[in-house]
Amino acid sequence: MSDNNYEVIIIGGGPAGYSAGIYATRAMLKTLLIESCTVLSQLMLTDLIENYPGFPGNIKGYELIENLKKQARYFGLEIKEGFVEYIECINATDRKWRVVTQNKASYTAYSIIAASGAKAKMLGVKGEKELRGKGVSYCAVCDGAFFRNKTVAVVGGGDTSIQEALFLTRYASKVNVVHRRNRLRAEQFLQEQAFKNDKIEFIWDSIVQEIEGTDTVENIKLKNLKKDSVTDFNCDGVFIFVGFTPNTEYVRRIVKTDDTGWIITDGKMNTNVSGIFAAGDLRSNTYRQIATAVGDGVTAALSCEKYISRMRGNEYV
Ligand SMILES: Cc1cc2nc3c(=O)[nH]c(=O)nc-3n(C[C@H](O)[C@H](O)[C@H](O)COP(=O)(O)OP(=O)(O)OC[C@H]3O[C@@H](n4cnc5c(N)ncnc54)[C@H](O)[C@@H]3O)c2cc1C
């Protein structure tokens, strides 16, 4: 097998990808993992993880990723940086796939594990694009420290937004959670922590209509959905957590996805195309947690091992 030919290529270096990498390399499959440094693993955007089993207290997101990477490297996983642009079938009989990255590097494999996760959705309001990086952020861990003693708004009412609001209270003097409903979707434990934090206030039944500012964010226009009124709210930053969209552009024309691009798999992480597996947050209709991504990665690698064994003609059953 030449340098650019592998048995398995894993796309994505998050918990799903690295877990798949550990199992695939331990199964003695020649495995490459490709990860992009432009779209970070969501784990890198997470400060403290308190709910990943086996770590009483907590563990930092980047530490967990470093541990996974170290463990995978120990078993011989090859890791390359690159943003995968597309994959294509180059030999239908042998079922061989080519993976091509944005900088035109090309690798081939008999099997692919798509584990490229998801990224934050934009609100799509006026001023959002223009002020991105100038007060508009999608990552409190990355940008929180710029808002020391400032007032920020956090948009969204789910787990991620409340977790991020709590994180921002380390820096900001006031954190205002803007939510379109009059109650949160976040898990009960997070809700309780948020409600008892003096720095957090809630703006219910409201959506952000526009983000305003010259060089940095200065104001947001809030529409109250119940009163149908619009008010100005002065703040220095807006952190947006209104859901996610899957990083599946490179594979959408090949495997079956739902209407919004999340990949459909069975319980063994098979997609509708034999030899292509999907694991982690990019799957349709799944829970999106570190522990579930790890489980998916392991399952995908085990299924992939069986697939490759069948190709080699030495499957144990
Ligand atoms: C702010 C925040 C806080 C969170 N807190 C928690 C928590 O406390 N507990 C918990 O269980 N979960 C938490 N989550 C969710 C958890 O981080 C995800 O469920 C988990 O990271 C999903 O893992 P994944 O491997 O599927 O994808 P990701 O971690 O998103 O990794 C995707 C990988 O794919 C790569 N990639 C993407 N596109 C391409 C491409 N085209 N080519 C090559 N590589 C590509 C990226 O570089 C990355 O390496 C949090 C998420 C966020 C955003």
mmCIF file of C-alpha atoms and ligand atoms in Angstrom:
data_model
loop_
_atom_site.group_PDB
_atom_site.id
_atom_site.type_symbol
_atom_site.label_atom_id
_atom_site.label_comp_id
_atom_site.label_asym_id
_atom_site.label_seq_id
_atom_site.Cartn_x
_atom_site.Cartn_y
_atom_site.Cartn_z
ATOM 1 C CA MET A 1 0.000 0.000 0.000
ATOM 2 C CA SER A 2 1.607 3.281 -1.064
ATOM 3 C CA ASP A 3 1.890 6.332 1.166
ATOM 4 C CA ASN A 4 -1.421 7.907 0.194
ATOM 5 C CA ASN A 5 -3.406 4.666 0.202
ATOM 6 C CA TYR A 6 -5.177 3.554 3.347
ATOM 7 C CA GLU A 7 -7.686 0.955 4.399
ATOM 8 C CA VAL A 8 -9.704 3.532 6.318
ATOM 9 C CA ILE A 9 -9.858 7.312 6.219
ATOM 10 C CA ILE A 10 -11.550 9.060 9.129
ATOM 11 C CA ILE A 11 -12.714 12.609 8.426
ATOM 12 C CA GLY A 12 -12.802 14.694 11.608
ATOM 13 C CA GLY A 13 -10.674 15.000 14.731
ATOM 14 C CA GLY A 14 -13.331 15.295 17.430
ATOM 15 C CA PRO A 15 -14.283 12.659 20.016
ATOM 16 C CA ALA A 16 -16.036 10.547 17.335
ATOM 17 C CA GLY A 17 -13.078 10.633 14.935
ATOM 18 C CA TYR A 18 -10.387 9.927 17.529
ATOM 19 C CA SER A 19 -12.387 7.129 19.158
ATOM 20 C CA ALA A 20 -12.807 5.538 15.729
ATOM 21 C CA GLY A 21 -9.074 6.051 15.186
ATOM 22 C CA ILE A 22 -8.150 4.233 18.408
ATOM 23 C CA TYR A 23 -10.306 1.217 17.514
ATOM 24 C CA ALA A 24 -9.328 1.106 13.825
ATOM 25 C CA THR A 25 -5.587 1.232 14.517
ATOM 26 C CA ARG A 26 -5.851 -1.341 17.312
ATOM 27 C CA ALA A 27 -7.590 -3.555 14.746
ATOM 28 C CA MET A 28 -4.432 -3.165 12.642
ATOM 29 C CA LEU A 29 -6.175 -1.235 9.869
ATOM 30 C CA LYS A 30 -3.965 1.228 8.007
ATOM 31 C CA THR A 31 -5.803 4.359 9.057
ATOM 32 C CA LEU A 32 -5.535 8.065 8.307
ATOM 33 C CA LEU A 33 -7.432 10.765 10.186
ATOM 34 C CA ILE A 34 -7.898 14.119 8.451
ATOM 35 C CA GLU A 35 -8.894 17.101 10.559
ATOM 36 C CA SER A 36 -9.365 20.719 9.660
ATOM 37 C CA CYS A 37 -7.823 23.549 11.649
ATOM 38 C CA THR A 38 -10.334 26.016 10.228
ATOM 39 C CA VAL A 39 -13.408 24.241 11.662
ATOM 40 C CA LEU A 40 -12.486 23.263 15.222
ATOM 41 C CA SER A 41 -13.878 20.308 17.106
ATOM 42 C CA GLN A 42 -16.680 21.521 19.336
ATOM 43 C CA LEU A 43 -14.706 20.034 22.186
ATOM 44 C CA MET A 44 -12.063 22.712 21.634
ATOM 45 C CA LEU A 45 -14.787 25.330 22.112
ATOM 46 C CA THR A 46 -15.837 23.832 25.428
ATOM 47 C CA ASP A 47 -14.321 24.930 28.690
ATOM 48 C CA LEU A 48 -15.136 22.489 31.463
ATOM 49 C CA ILE A 49 -16.823 19.161 30.833
ATOM 50 C CA GLU A 50 -18.623 17.848 33.867
ATOM 51 C CA ASN A 51 -20.743 15.099 32.340
ATOM 52 C CA TYR A 52 -18.239 12.897 30.538
ATOM 53 C CA PRO A 53 -18.210 9.638 32.514
ATOM 54 C CA GLY A 54 -14.990 8.689 34.240
ATOM 55 C CA PHE A 55 -13.846 12.221 35.070
ATOM 56 C CA PRO A 56 -15.221 13.155 38.504
ATOM 57 C CA GLY A 57 -14.993 16.919 38.958
ATOM 58 C CA ASN A 58 -14.330 17.954 35.413
ATOM 59 C CA ILE A 59 -11.932 17.951 32.491
ATOM 60 C CA LYS A 60 -11.150 20.766 30.069
ATOM 61 C CA GLY A 61 -12.289 20.270 26.455
ATOM 62 C CA TYR A 62 -8.825 20.718 24.961
ATOM 63 C CA GLU A 63 -7.319 18.300 27.524
ATOM 64 C CA LEU A 64 -9.782 15.583 26.566
ATOM 65 C CA ILE A 65 -8.970 16.062 22.866
ATOM 66 C CA GLU A 66 -5.228 15.976 23.610
ATOM 67 C CA ASN A 67 -5.681 12.723 25.559
ATOM 68 C CA LEU A 68 -7.698 11.139 22.741
ATOM 69 C CA LYS A 69 -5.090 12.223 20.188
ATOM 70 C CA LYS A 70 -2.219 10.899 22.295
ATOM 71 C CA GLN A 71 -3.964 7.552 22.770
ATOM 72 C CA ALA A 72 -4.724 7.239 19.040
ATOM 73 C CA ARG A 73 -1.158 8.178 18.051
ATOM 74 C CA TYR A 74 0.170 5.533 20.450
ATOM 75 C CA PHE A 75 -1.614 2.854 18.398
ATOM 76 C CA GLY A 76 -0.239 4.248 15.144
ATOM 77 C CA LEU A 77 -2.964 6.556 13.849
ATOM 78 C CA GLU A 78 -1.686 8.863 11.102
ATOM 79 C CA ILE A 79 -3.078 12.379 11.377
ATOM 80 C CA LYS A 80 -3.062 15.024 8.657
ATOM 81 C CA GLU A 81 -4.428 18.535 8.585
ATOM 82 C CA GLY A 82 -6.766 19.444 5.741
ATOM 83 C CA PHE A 83 -10.316 20.548 4.971
ATOM 84 C CA VAL A 84 -11.982 17.769 2.998
ATOM 85 C CA GLU A 85 -13.668 19.255 -0.057
ATOM 86 C CA TYR A 86 -15.142 16.135 -1.626
ATOM 87 C CA ILE A 87 -14.978 12.368 -1.808
ATOM 88 C CA GLU A 88 -15.547 10.277 -4.913
ATOM 89 C CA CYS A 89 -15.720 6.631 -5.854
ATOM 90 C CA ILE A 90 -12.719 5.780 -8.044
ATOM 91 C CA ASN A 91 -13.312 2.064 -8.474
ATOM 92 C CA ALA A 92 -16.839 0.736 -8.172
ATOM 93 C CA THR A 93 -15.721 -2.935 -8.321
ATOM 94 C CA ASP A 94 -13.168 -2.666 -5.524
ATOM 95 C CA ARG A 95 -15.197 0.086 -3.912
ATOM 96 C CA LYS A 96 -12.276 2.401 -3.530
ATOM 97 C CA TRP A 97 -12.733 6.036 -2.509
ATOM 98 C CA ARG A 98 -10.673 9.151 -3.072
ATOM 99 C CA VAL A 99 -10.699 11.932 -0.489
ATOM 100 C CA VAL A 100 -9.619 15.354 -1.730
ATOM 101 C CA THR A 101 -8.822 18.329 0.503
ATOM 102 C CA GLN A 102 -9.100 22.045 -0.228
ATOM 103 C CA ASN A 103 -5.339 22.286 -0.815
ATOM 104 C CA LYS A 104 -5.680 19.468 -3.395
ATOM 105 C CA ALA A 105 -4.042 16.704 -1.325
ATOM 106 C CA SER A 106 -5.585 13.382 -2.303
ATOM 107 C CA TYR A 107 -5.806 10.088 -0.404
ATOM 108 C CA THR A 108 -7.511 6.786 -1.195
ATOM 109 C CA ALA A 109 -9.154 4.153 0.998
ATOM 110 C CA TYR A 110 -11.535 1.201 0.928
ATOM 111 C CA SER A 111 -13.626 2.700 3.652
ATOM 112 C CA ILE A 112 -14.512 6.136 5.004
ATOM 113 C CA ILE A 113 -15.715 7.148 8.451
ATOM 114 C CA ALA A 114 -17.329 10.591 8.308
ATOM 115 C CA ALA A 115 -16.959 12.175 11.764
ATOM 116 C CA SER A 116 -16.843 15.856 10.923
ATOM 117 C CA GLY A 117 -19.336 17.055 13.520
ATOM 118 C CA ALA A 118 -21.330 20.252 13.325
ATOM 119 C CA LYS A 119 -20.908 23.998 13.559
ATOM 120 C CA ALA A 120 -22.931 26.783 15.124
ATOM 121 C CA LYS A 121 -25.794 28.248 13.122
ATOM 122 C CA MET A 122 -25.937 31.939 12.370
ATOM 123 C CA LEU A 123 -28.964 34.046 13.303
ATOM 124 C CA GLY A 124 -29.102 35.556 9.847
ATOM 125 C CA VAL A 125 -29.879 39.091 11.016
ATOM 126 C CA LYS A 126 -28.573 42.430 9.779
ATOM 127 C CA GLY A 127 -25.186 43.329 11.293
ATOM 128 C CA GLU A 128 -24.289 39.753 12.268
ATOM 129 C CA LYS A 129 -21.821 39.101 9.429
ATOM 130 C CA GLU A 130 -20.367 42.602 9.520
ATOM 131 C CA LEU A 131 -19.681 42.499 13.270
ATOM 132 C CA ARG A 132 -18.508 38.875 13.450
ATOM 133 C CA GLY A 133 -15.253 38.921 15.424
ATOM 134 C CA LYS A 134 -16.025 42.497 16.473
ATOM 135 C CA GLY A 135 -18.384 41.571 19.279
ATOM 136 C CA VAL A 136 -20.441 38.881 17.552
ATOM 137 C CA SER A 137 -19.199 35.457 18.633
ATOM 138 C CA TYR A 138 -20.229 31.794 18.551
ATOM 139 C CA CYS A 139 -17.726 30.645 21.182
ATOM 140 C CA ALA A 140 -17.517 31.934 24.746
ATOM 141 C CA VAL A 141 -14.377 29.936 25.505
ATOM 142 C CA CYS A 142 -12.591 31.543 22.540
ATOM 143 C CA ASP A 143 -13.770 35.133 23.010
ATOM 144 C CA GLY A 144 -15.092 35.473 26.574
ATOM 145 C CA ALA A 145 -11.925 37.091 27.933
ATOM 146 C CA PHE A 146 -12.389 40.101 25.606
ATOM 147 C CA PHE A 147 -15.509 41.029 27.546
ATOM 148 C CA ARG A 148 -14.028 41.641 30.986
ATOM 149 C CA ASN A 149 -16.398 43.920 32.962
ATOM 150 C CA LYS A 150 -18.612 44.384 29.916
ATOM 151 C CA THR A 151 -22.253 43.674 29.181
ATOM 152 C CA VAL A 152 -23.043 40.813 26.826
ATOM 153 C CA ALA A 153 -26.131 39.153 25.401
ATOM 154 C CA VAL A 154 -26.358 35.390 24.936
ATOM 155 C CA VAL A 155 -28.935 34.256 22.398
ATOM 156 C CA GLY A 156 -30.620 30.866 22.908
ATOM 157 C CA GLY A 157 -32.146 28.785 25.679
ATOM 158 C CA GLY A 158 -30.598 25.316 25.252
ATOM 159 C CA ASP A 159 -27.773 23.528 27.072
ATOM 160 C CA THR A 160 -24.995 25.200 25.092
ATOM 161 C CA SER A 161 -26.262 28.755 25.557
ATOM 162 C CA ILE A 162 -26.733 28.354 29.315
ATOM 163 C CA GLN A 163 -23.353 26.656 29.711
ATOM 164 C CA GLU A 164 -21.773 29.497 27.772
ATOM 165 C CA ALA A 165 -23.695 32.159 29.716
ATOM 166 C CA LEU A 166 -22.355 30.668 32.955
ATOM 167 C CA PHE A 167 -18.834 30.663 31.538
ATOM 168 C CA LEU A 168 -19.148 34.314 30.486
ATOM 169 C CA THR A 169 -19.979 35.380 34.054
ATOM 170 C CA ARG A 170 -16.261 34.886 34.813
ATOM 171 C CA TYR A 171 -15.513 37.949 32.721
ATOM 172 C CA ALA A 172 -18.600 40.006 31.924
ATOM 173 C CA SER A 173 -20.288 42.237 34.472
ATOM 174 C CA LYS A 174 -23.731 41.303 33.144
ATOM 175 C CA VAL A 175 -24.885 38.404 30.970
ATOM 176 C CA ASN A 176 -28.341 38.788 29.451
ATOM 177 C CA VAL A 177 -29.876 35.620 28.066
ATOM 178 C CA VAL A 178 -32.269 36.404 25.210
ATOM 179 C CA HIS A 179 -34.720 33.592 24.546
ATOM 180 C CA ARG A 180 -37.689 33.387 22.202
ATOM 181 C CA ARG A 181 -39.769 31.479 24.734
ATOM 182 C CA ASN A 182 -40.609 32.074 28.394
ATOM 183 C CA ARG A 183 -38.714 29.046 29.693
ATOM 184 C CA LEU A 184 -35.402 27.381 28.982
ATOM 185 C CA ARG A 185 -34.756 24.113 27.157
ATOM 186 C CA ALA A 186 -31.460 23.537 28.991
ATOM 187 C CA GLU A 187 -31.053 20.625 31.408
ATOM 188 C CA GLN A 188 -32.384 21.246 34.925
ATOM 189 C CA PHE A 189 -28.959 21.352 36.603
ATOM 190 C CA LEU A 190 -27.762 24.128 34.267
ATOM 191 C CA GLN A 191 -31.018 26.054 34.683
ATOM 192 C CA GLU A 192 -30.635 26.020 38.452
ATOM 193 C CA GLN A 193 -27.055 27.272 38.252
ATOM 194 C CA ALA A 194 -28.108 30.062 35.881
ATOM 195 C CA PHE A 195 -31.104 31.165 37.941
ATOM 196 C CA LYS A 196 -29.020 31.538 41.079
ATOM 197 C CA ASN A 197 -26.203 33.464 39.372
ATOM 198 C CA ASP A 198 -26.511 37.203 40.137
ATOM 199 C CA LYS A 199 -24.775 38.208 36.931
ATOM 200 C CA ILE A 200 -27.297 36.458 34.671
ATOM 201 C CA GLU A 201 -30.565 38.070 33.652
ATOM 202 C CA PHE A 202 -33.211 36.744 31.276
ATOM 203 C CA ILE A 203 -35.006 38.543 28.481
ATOM 204 C CA TRP A 204 -37.945 36.263 27.681
ATOM 205 C CA ASP A 205 -40.165 35.969 24.594
ATOM 206 C CA SER A 206 -37.680 37.970 22.553
ATOM 207 C CA ILE A 207 -35.572 37.618 19.428
ATOM 208 C CA VAL A 208 -32.648 39.662 18.114
ATOM 209 C CA GLN A 209 -33.765 41.569 15.044
ATOM 210 C CA GLU A 210 -30.588 43.463 14.254
ATOM 211 C CA ILE A 211 -27.077 43.930 15.631
ATOM 212 C CA GLU A 212 -25.746 47.477 15.497
ATOM 213 C CA GLY A 213 -22.346 49.096 15.933
ATOM 214 C CA THR A 214 -19.700 51.004 13.997
ATOM 215 C CA ASP A 215 -16.450 49.143 14.731
ATOM 216 C CA THR A 216 -17.747 46.884 17.479
ATOM 217 C CA VAL A 217 -21.154 45.816 18.771
ATOM 218 C CA GLU A 218 -22.950 48.659 20.536
ATOM 219 C CA ASN A 219 -26.615 47.760 20.490
ATOM 220 C CA ILE A 220 -29.094 45.036 19.578
ATOM 221 C CA LYS A 221 -32.662 45.524 18.504
ATOM 222 C CA LEU A 222 -34.879 43.131 20.435
ATOM 223 C CA LYS A 223 -38.344 42.205 19.320
ATOM 224 C CA ASN A 224 -40.736 41.053 22.025
ATOM 225 C CA LEU A 225 -42.851 38.402 20.346
ATOM 226 C CA LYS A 226 -45.729 38.688 22.798
ATOM 227 C CA LYS A 227 -45.995 42.488 22.779
ATOM 228 C CA ASP A 228 -44.906 42.810 19.126
ATOM 229 C CA SER A 229 -42.650 45.720 20.146
ATOM 230 C CA VAL A 230 -39.012 46.489 19.331
ATOM 231 C CA THR A 231 -36.587 47.953 21.895
ATOM 232 C CA ASP A 232 -32.894 48.885 21.904
ATOM 233 C CA PHE A 233 -30.588 47.008 24.223
ATOM 234 C CA ASN A 234 -27.050 48.368 24.678
ATOM 235 C CA CYS A 235 -24.349 45.717 24.983
ATOM 236 C CA ASP A 236 -20.720 45.115 24.011
ATOM 237 C CA GLY A 237 -21.010 41.582 22.734
ATOM 238 C CA VAL A 238 -23.519 39.062 21.382
ATOM 239 C CA PHE A 239 -22.910 35.332 21.785
ATOM 240 C CA ILE A 240 -25.126 33.274 19.506
ATOM 241 C CA PHE A 241 -26.105 29.666 20.309
ATOM 242 C CA VAL A 242 -29.210 28.887 18.308
ATOM 243 C CA GLY A 243 -28.459 25.423 17.062
ATOM 244 C CA PHE A 244 -26.066 23.644 14.766
ATOM 245 C CA THR A 245 -25.621 22.688 11.169
ATOM 246 C CA PRO A 246 -23.757 19.520 10.075
ATOM 247 C CA ASN A 247 -20.311 19.634 8.435
ATOM 248 C CA THR A 248 -21.361 17.243 5.695
ATOM 249 C CA GLU A 249 -20.989 19.291 2.490
ATOM 250 C CA TYR A 250 -18.256 16.972 1.123
ATOM 251 C CA VAL A 251 -20.398 13.843 1.369
ATOM 252 C CA ARG A 252 -23.967 15.063 0.827
ATOM 253 C CA ARG A 253 -24.127 14.030 -2.824
ATOM 254 C CA ILE A 254 -22.960 10.507 -1.954
ATOM 255 C CA VAL A 255 -24.787 9.353 1.174
ATOM 256 C CA LYS A 256 -28.377 9.799 2.231
ATOM 257 C CA THR A 257 -29.029 12.745 4.549
ATOM 258 C CA ASP A 258 -32.205 14.247 5.951
ATOM 259 C CA ASP A 259 -33.574 17.528 4.567
ATOM 260 C CA THR A 260 -31.095 19.607 6.537
ATOM 261 C CA GLY A 261 -27.961 17.602 5.733
ATOM 262 C CA TRP A 262 -27.595 15.371 8.826
ATOM 263 C CA ILE A 263 -26.416 11.893 7.747
ATOM 264 C CA ILE A 264 -28.832 8.991 8.132
ATOM 265 C CA THR A 265 -27.286 5.792 9.562
ATOM 266 C CA ASP A 266 -28.439 2.572 11.173
ATOM 267 C CA GLY A 267 -27.407 1.577 14.694
ATOM 268 C CA LYS A 268 -24.086 0.215 13.424
ATOM 269 C CA MET A 269 -23.192 3.546 11.839
ATOM 270 C CA ASN A 270 -23.683 2.239 8.293
ATOM 271 C CA THR A 271 -24.842 4.864 5.821
ATOM 272 C CA ASN A 272 -26.820 3.784 2.756
ATOM 273 C CA VAL A 273 -23.509 3.403 0.872
ATOM 274 C CA SER A 274 -21.541 0.325 1.755
ATOM 275 C CA GLY A 275 -18.066 1.143 3.093
ATOM 276 C CA ILE A 276 -19.052 4.643 4.225
ATOM 277 C CA PHE A 277 -19.821 5.018 7.905
ATOM 278 C CA ALA A 278 -20.817 8.102 9.894
ATOM 279 C CA ALA A 279 -20.270 8.825 13.581
ATOM 280 C CA GLY A 280 -20.944 11.601 16.058
ATOM 281 C CA ASP A 281 -22.846 14.857 15.870
ATOM 282 C CA LEU A 282 -23.314 14.820 12.082
ATOM 283 C CA ARG A 283 -25.818 11.956 12.359
ATOM 284 C CA SER A 284 -29.506 12.586 11.934
ATOM 285 C CA ASN A 285 -31.824 12.056 14.858
ATOM 286 C CA THR A 286 -29.244 11.504 17.585
ATOM 287 C CA TYR A 287 -28.214 12.938 20.949
ATOM 288 C CA ARG A 288 -25.243 15.257 20.475
ATOM 289 C CA GLN A 289 -22.886 14.707 23.381
ATOM 290 C CA ILE A 290 -19.233 13.745 23.830
ATOM 291 C CA ALA A 291 -20.132 10.340 25.253
ATOM 292 C CA THR A 292 -22.501 9.553 22.367
ATOM 293 C CA ALA A 293 -19.901 10.726 19.820
ATOM 294 C CA VAL A 294 -17.298 8.440 21.424
ATOM 295 C CA GLY A 295 -19.732 5.497 21.302
ATOM 296 C CA ASP A 296 -20.570 6.222 17.674
ATOM 297 C CA GLY A 297 -16.883 6.384 16.757
ATOM 298 C CA VAL A 298 -16.206 3.029 18.392
ATOM 299 C CA THR A 299 -19.229 1.439 16.692
ATOM 300 C CA ALA A 300 -18.245 2.863 13.297
ATOM 301 C CA ALA A 301 -14.698 1.488 13.618
ATOM 302 C CA LEU A 302 -15.960 -1.955 14.634
ATOM 303 C CA SER A 303 -18.369 -2.005 11.662
ATOM 304 C CA CYS A 304 -15.597 -0.774 9.414
ATOM 305 C CA GLU A 305 -13.266 -3.513 10.628
ATOM 306 C CA LYS A 306 -15.900 -6.135 9.717
ATOM 307 C CA TYR A 307 -16.361 -4.507 6.312
ATOM 308 C CA ILE A 308 -12.623 -4.565 5.556
ATOM 309 C CA SER A 309 -12.360 -8.138 6.854
ATOM 310 C CA ARG A 310 -15.143 -9.164 4.482
ATOM 311 C CA MET A 311 -13.225 -7.529 1.645
ATOM 312 C CA ARG A 312 -10.084 -9.410 2.645
ATOM 313 C CA GLY A 313 -12.144 -12.579 3.055
ATOM 314 C CA ASN A 314 -11.149 -13.254 6.650
ATOM 315 C CA GLU A 315 -14.116 -12.158 8.735
ATOM 316 C CA TYR A 316 -14.606 -14.167 11.939
ATOM 317 C CA VAL A 317 -18.165 -15.291 12.476
HETATM 318 C C1 LIG B 1 -19.884 25.253 23.517
HETATM 319 C C2 LIG B 1 -20.165 23.799 23.586
HETATM 320 C C3 LIG B 1 -20.201 23.154 24.822
HETATM 321 C C4 LIG B 1 -20.440 21.771 24.878
HETATM 322 N N1 LIG B 1 -20.437 21.160 26.093
HETATM 323 C C5 LIG B 1 -20.608 19.812 26.176
HETATM 324 C C6 LIG B 1 -20.564 19.138 27.435
HETATM 325 O O1 LIG B 1 -20.364 19.744 28.488
HETATM 326 N N2 LIG B 1 -20.761 17.785 27.439
HETATM 327 C C7 LIG B 1 -20.995 17.065 26.309
HETATM 328 O O2 LIG B 1 -21.137 15.841 26.389
HETATM 329 N N3 LIG B 1 -21.054 17.690 25.104
HETATM 330 C C8 LIG B 1 -20.866 19.031 25.008
HETATM 331 N N4 LIG B 1 -20.920 19.667 23.790
HETATM 332 C C9 LIG B 1 -21.180 18.844 22.588
HETATM 333 C C10 LIG B 1 -19.923 18.084 22.170
HETATM 334 O O3 LIG B 1 -18.822 18.976 22.087
HETATM 335 C C11 LIG B 1 -20.164 17.409 20.818
HETATM 336 O O4 LIG B 1 -21.267 16.543 20.959
HETATM 337 C C12 LIG B 1 -18.958 16.601 20.360
HETATM 338 O O5 LIG B 1 -17.808 17.404 20.270
HETATM 339 C C13 LIG B 1 -19.239 15.964 18.990
HETATM 340 O O6 LIG B 1 -18.119 15.278 18.575
HETATM 341 P P1 LIG B 1 -17.850 14.980 17.026
HETATM 342 O O7 LIG B 1 -16.571 14.215 17.007
HETATM 343 O O8 LIG B 1 -19.041 14.381 16.410
HETATM 344 O O9 LIG B 1 -17.668 16.401 16.329
HETATM 345 P P2 LIG B 1 -16.726 17.640 16.638
HETATM 346 O O10 LIG B 1 -16.231 17.617 18.042
HETATM 347 O O11 LIG B 1 -17.471 18.839 16.177
HETATM 348 O O12 LIG B 1 -15.456 17.416 15.696
HETATM 349 C C14 LIG B 1 -15.564 17.558 14.300
HETATM 350 C C15 LIG B 1 -14.194 17.430 13.665
HETATM 351 O O13 LIG B 1 -14.363 17.409 12.244
HETATM 352 C C16 LIG B 1 -13.440 18.292 11.633
HETATM 353 N N5 LIG B 1 -14.010 18.740 10.354
HETATM 354 C C17 LIG B 1 -15.169 19.386 10.107
HETATM 355 N N6 LIG B 1 -15.349 19.560 8.783
HETATM 356 C C18 LIG B 1 -14.274 19.008 8.192
HETATM 357 C C19 LIG B 1 -13.862 18.855 6.834
HETATM 358 N N7 LIG B 1 -14.608 19.264 5.799
HETATM 359 N N8 LIG B 1 -12.650 18.264 6.587
HETATM 360 C C20 LIG B 1 -11.866 17.799 7.604
HETATM 361 N N9 LIG B 1 -12.231 17.895 8.898
HETATM 362 C C21 LIG B 1 -13.410 18.487 9.183
HETATM 363 C C22 LIG B 1 -13.200 19.397 12.642
HETATM 364 O O14 LIG B 1 -11.941 19.988 12.399
HETATM 365 C C23 LIG B 1 -13.218 18.570 13.944
HETATM 366 O O15 LIG B 1 -11.925 18.046 14.139
HETATM 367 C C24 LIG B 1 -20.673 21.040 23.692
HETATM 368 C C25 LIG B 1 -20.651 21.697 22.451
HETATM 369 C C26 LIG B 1 -20.401 23.060 22.398
HETATM 370 C C27 LIG B 1 -20.361 23.752 21.050
#
